[in-house]
mmCIF file of C-alpha atoms in Angstrom:
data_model
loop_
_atom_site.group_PDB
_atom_site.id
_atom_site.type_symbol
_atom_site.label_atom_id
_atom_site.label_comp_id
_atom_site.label_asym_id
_atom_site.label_seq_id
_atom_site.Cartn_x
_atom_site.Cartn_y
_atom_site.Cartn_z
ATOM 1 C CA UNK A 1 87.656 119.229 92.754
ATOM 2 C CA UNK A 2 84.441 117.813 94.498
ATOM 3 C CA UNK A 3 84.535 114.807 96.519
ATOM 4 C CA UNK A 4 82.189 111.931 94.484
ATOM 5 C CA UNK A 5 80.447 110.742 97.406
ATOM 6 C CA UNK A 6 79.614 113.624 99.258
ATOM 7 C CA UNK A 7 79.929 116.012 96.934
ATOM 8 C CA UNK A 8 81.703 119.053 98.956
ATOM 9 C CA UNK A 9 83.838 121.152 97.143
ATOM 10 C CA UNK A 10 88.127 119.877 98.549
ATOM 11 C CA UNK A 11 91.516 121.515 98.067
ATOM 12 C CA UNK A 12 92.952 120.382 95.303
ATOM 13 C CA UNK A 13 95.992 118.531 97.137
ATOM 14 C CA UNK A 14 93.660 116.208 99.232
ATOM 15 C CA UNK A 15 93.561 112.492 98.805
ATOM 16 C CA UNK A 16 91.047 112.775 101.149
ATOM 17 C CA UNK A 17 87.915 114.591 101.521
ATOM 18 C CA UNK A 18 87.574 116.772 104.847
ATOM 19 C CA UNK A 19 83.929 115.695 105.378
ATOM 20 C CA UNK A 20 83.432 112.618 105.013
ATOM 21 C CA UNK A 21 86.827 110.839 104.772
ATOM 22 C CA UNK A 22 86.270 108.909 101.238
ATOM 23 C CA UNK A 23 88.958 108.425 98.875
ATOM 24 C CA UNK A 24 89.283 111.180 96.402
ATOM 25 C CA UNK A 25 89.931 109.254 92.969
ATOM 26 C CA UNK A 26 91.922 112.153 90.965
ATOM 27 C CA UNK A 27 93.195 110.233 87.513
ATOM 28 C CA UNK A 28 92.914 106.544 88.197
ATOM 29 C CA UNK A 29 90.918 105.441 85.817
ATOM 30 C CA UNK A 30 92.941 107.840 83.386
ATOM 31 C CA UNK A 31 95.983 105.667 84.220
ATOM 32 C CA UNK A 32 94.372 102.252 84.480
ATOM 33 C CA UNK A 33 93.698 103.421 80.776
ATOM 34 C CA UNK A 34 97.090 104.372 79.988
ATOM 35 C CA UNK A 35 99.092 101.267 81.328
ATOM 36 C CA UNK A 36 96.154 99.275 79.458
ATOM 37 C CA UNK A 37 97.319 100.504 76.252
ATOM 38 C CA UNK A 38 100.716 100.288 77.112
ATOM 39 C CA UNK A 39 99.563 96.502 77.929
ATOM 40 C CA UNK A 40 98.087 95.844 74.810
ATOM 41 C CA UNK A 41 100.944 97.377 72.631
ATOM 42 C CA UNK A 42 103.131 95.036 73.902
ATOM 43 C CA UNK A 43 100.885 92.195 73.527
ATOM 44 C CA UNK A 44 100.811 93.234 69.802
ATOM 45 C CA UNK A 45 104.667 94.247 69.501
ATOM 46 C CA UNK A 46 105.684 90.662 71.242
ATOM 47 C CA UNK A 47 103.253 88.778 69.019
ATOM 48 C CA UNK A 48 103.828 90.615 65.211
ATOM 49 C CA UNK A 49 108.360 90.295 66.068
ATOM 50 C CA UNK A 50 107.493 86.960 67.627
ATOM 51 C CA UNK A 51 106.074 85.814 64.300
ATOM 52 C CA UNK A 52 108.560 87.184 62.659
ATOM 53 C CA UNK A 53 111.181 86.445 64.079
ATOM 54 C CA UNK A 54 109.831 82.578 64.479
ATOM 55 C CA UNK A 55 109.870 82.528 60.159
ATOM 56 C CA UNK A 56 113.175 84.459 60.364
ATOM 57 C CA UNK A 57 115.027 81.163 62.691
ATOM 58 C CA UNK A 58 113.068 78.483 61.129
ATOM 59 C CA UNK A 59 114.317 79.747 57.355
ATOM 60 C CA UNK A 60 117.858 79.903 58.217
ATOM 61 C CA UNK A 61 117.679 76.619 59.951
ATOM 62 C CA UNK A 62 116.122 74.876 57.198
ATOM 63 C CA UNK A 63 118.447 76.443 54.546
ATOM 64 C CA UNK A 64 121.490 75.938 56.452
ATOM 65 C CA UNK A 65 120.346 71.955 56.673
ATOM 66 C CA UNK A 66 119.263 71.497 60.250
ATOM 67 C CA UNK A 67 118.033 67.931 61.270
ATOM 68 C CA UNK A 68 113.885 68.199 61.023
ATOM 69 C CA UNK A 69 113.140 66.597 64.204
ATOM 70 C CA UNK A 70 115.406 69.066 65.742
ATOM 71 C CA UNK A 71 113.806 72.323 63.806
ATOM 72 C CA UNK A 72 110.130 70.885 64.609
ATOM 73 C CA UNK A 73 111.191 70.668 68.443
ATOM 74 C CA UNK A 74 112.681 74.083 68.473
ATOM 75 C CA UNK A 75 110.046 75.567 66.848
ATOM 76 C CA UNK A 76 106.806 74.102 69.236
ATOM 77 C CA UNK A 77 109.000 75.494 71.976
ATOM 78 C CA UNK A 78 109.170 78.590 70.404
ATOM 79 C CA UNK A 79 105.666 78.779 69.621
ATOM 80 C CA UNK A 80 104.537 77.700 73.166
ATOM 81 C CA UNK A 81 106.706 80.504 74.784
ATOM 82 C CA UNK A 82 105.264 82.974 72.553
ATOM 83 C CA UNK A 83 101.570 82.222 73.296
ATOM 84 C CA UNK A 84 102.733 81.881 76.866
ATOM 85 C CA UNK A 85 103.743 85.587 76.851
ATOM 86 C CA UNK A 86 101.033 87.017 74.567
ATOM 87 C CA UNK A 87 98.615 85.015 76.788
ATOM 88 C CA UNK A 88 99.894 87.049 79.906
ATOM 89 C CA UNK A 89 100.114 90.502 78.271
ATOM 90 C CA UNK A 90 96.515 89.942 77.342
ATOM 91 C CA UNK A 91 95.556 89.213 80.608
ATOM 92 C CA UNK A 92 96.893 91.375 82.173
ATOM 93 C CA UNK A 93 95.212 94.017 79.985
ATOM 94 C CA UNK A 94 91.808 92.454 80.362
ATOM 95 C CA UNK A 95 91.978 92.569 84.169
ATOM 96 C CA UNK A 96 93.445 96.404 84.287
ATOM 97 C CA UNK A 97 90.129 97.543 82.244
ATOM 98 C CA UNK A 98 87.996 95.422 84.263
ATOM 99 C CA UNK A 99 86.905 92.681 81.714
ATOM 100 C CA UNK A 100 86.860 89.301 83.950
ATOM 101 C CA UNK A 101 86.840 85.924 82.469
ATOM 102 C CA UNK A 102 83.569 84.687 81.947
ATOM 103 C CA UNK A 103 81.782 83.149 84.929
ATOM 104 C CA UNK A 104 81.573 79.389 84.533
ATOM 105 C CA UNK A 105 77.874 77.258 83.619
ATOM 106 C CA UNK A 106 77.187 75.158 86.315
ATOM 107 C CA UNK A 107 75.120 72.311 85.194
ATOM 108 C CA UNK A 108 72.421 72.709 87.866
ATOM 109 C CA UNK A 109 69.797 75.310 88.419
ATOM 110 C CA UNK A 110 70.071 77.090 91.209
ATOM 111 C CA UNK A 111 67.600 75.700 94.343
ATOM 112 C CA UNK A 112 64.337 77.653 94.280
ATOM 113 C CA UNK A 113 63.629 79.237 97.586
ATOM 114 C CA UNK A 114 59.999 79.986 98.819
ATOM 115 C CA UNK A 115 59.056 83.764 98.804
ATOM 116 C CA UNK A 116 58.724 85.226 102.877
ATOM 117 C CA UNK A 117 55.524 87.014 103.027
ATOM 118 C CA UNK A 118 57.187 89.958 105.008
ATOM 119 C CA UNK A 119 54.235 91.971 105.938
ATOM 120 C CA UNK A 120 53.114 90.021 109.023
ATOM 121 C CA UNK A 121 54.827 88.707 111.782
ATOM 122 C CA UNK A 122 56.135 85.021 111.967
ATOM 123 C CA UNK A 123 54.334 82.918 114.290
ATOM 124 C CA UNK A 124 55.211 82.361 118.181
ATOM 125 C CA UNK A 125 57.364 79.487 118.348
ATOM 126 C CA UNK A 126 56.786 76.933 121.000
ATOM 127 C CA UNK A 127 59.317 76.793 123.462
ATOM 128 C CA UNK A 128 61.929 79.602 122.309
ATOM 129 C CA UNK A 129 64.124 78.021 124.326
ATOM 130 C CA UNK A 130 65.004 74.799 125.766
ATOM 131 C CA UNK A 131 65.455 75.969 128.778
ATOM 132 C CA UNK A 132 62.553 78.878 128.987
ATOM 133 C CA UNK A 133 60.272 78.381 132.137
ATOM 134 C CA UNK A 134 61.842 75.757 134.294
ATOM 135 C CA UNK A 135 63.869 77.544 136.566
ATOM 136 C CA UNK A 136 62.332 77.852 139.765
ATOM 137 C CA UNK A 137 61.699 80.799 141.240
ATOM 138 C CA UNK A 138 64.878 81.972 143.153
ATOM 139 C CA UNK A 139 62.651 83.868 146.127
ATOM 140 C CA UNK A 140 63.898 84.144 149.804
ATOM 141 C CA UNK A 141 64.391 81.191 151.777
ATOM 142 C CA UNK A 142 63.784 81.581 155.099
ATOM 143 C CA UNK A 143 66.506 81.111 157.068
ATOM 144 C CA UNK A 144 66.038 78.776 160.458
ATOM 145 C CA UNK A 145 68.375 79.876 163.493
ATOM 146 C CA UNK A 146 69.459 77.915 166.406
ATOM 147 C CA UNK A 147 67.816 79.370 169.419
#
C-alpha cells in the first residue's frame, strides 16, 4: 500500500504513514458506499411496506365500519410518520455519499471588489503610526552633584 500524499511505499498494518504522518485511507470510501446502500434499501423497504401496509389498515378499517373522521386522522398520522422516516433514511444517504443540499439564492449579488494591482508596492502611508516620531530622544542627562 502507498501512502496518497507522499507516495512512499507503508506496511500494510499502518494507519499511518512513517514519513510523513498522513492518514492512510484503506477502504473508507468502500464502506461509506456500503452503509449508503444499506441506507437507501431501507429507505425503499420502509417506504414500499409503509404503503402497503397504510392500504392494508385503512381497508380493514373502512370494511369493519370505522367512524371517517377517525380513519382520515389515523391515516395523515400515518402518512406524516412515514415521510418523516423515509425523509431521514434519505438523508442520511445523501450526506454519507457526499451530496449536500443545495446552497441557498441569496437575492443580492455579491459586492464587487476592486482588483489590487500586485506588482508594485503600495504607497508610504503618512504617519504609520500615531505615535511614530514624537518621543524625544532618551540621551544622557547630565547629572548635577552637590559639591
Amino acid at each position: 500500500m502507498y501512502c496518497s500524499e507522499c507516495g512512499t511505499q507503508s506496511a500494510s498494518g499502518l494507519k499511518y504513514c512513517k514519513s510523513c504522518g498522513a492518514r492512510i485511507s484503506r477502504g473508507s470510501s468502500d464502506i461509506r458506499e456500503s452503509v449508503a446502500k444499506t441506507f437507501s434499501m431501507a429507505a425503499i423497504f420502509v417506504g414500499v411496506f409503509g404503503l402497503i401496509g397504510f392500504a392494508i389498515i385503512v381497508k380493514e378499517l373502512i370494511e369493519s365500519g370505522a367512524n371517517f373522521g377517525f380513519v382520515l386522522a389515523l391515516a395523515l398520522i400515518y402518512l406524516s410518520a412515514l415521510v418523516a422516516m423515509t425523509y431521514i433514511l434519505v438523508n442520511k444517504v445523501l450526506g454519507l455519499i457526499g451530496i449536500e443540499e443545495a446552497p441557498k439564492v441569496h437575492d443580492k449579488a455579491p459586492p464587487v471588489l476592486s482588483p489590487k494591482i500586485t506588482s508594485q508596492l503600495e504607497e508610504h502611508r503618512e504617519p504609520a503610526s500615531v505615535v511614530e516620531e514624537t518621543t524625544r530622544d532618551l540621551g544622557k542627562v547630565p547629572i548635577e552633584r552637590n559639591r
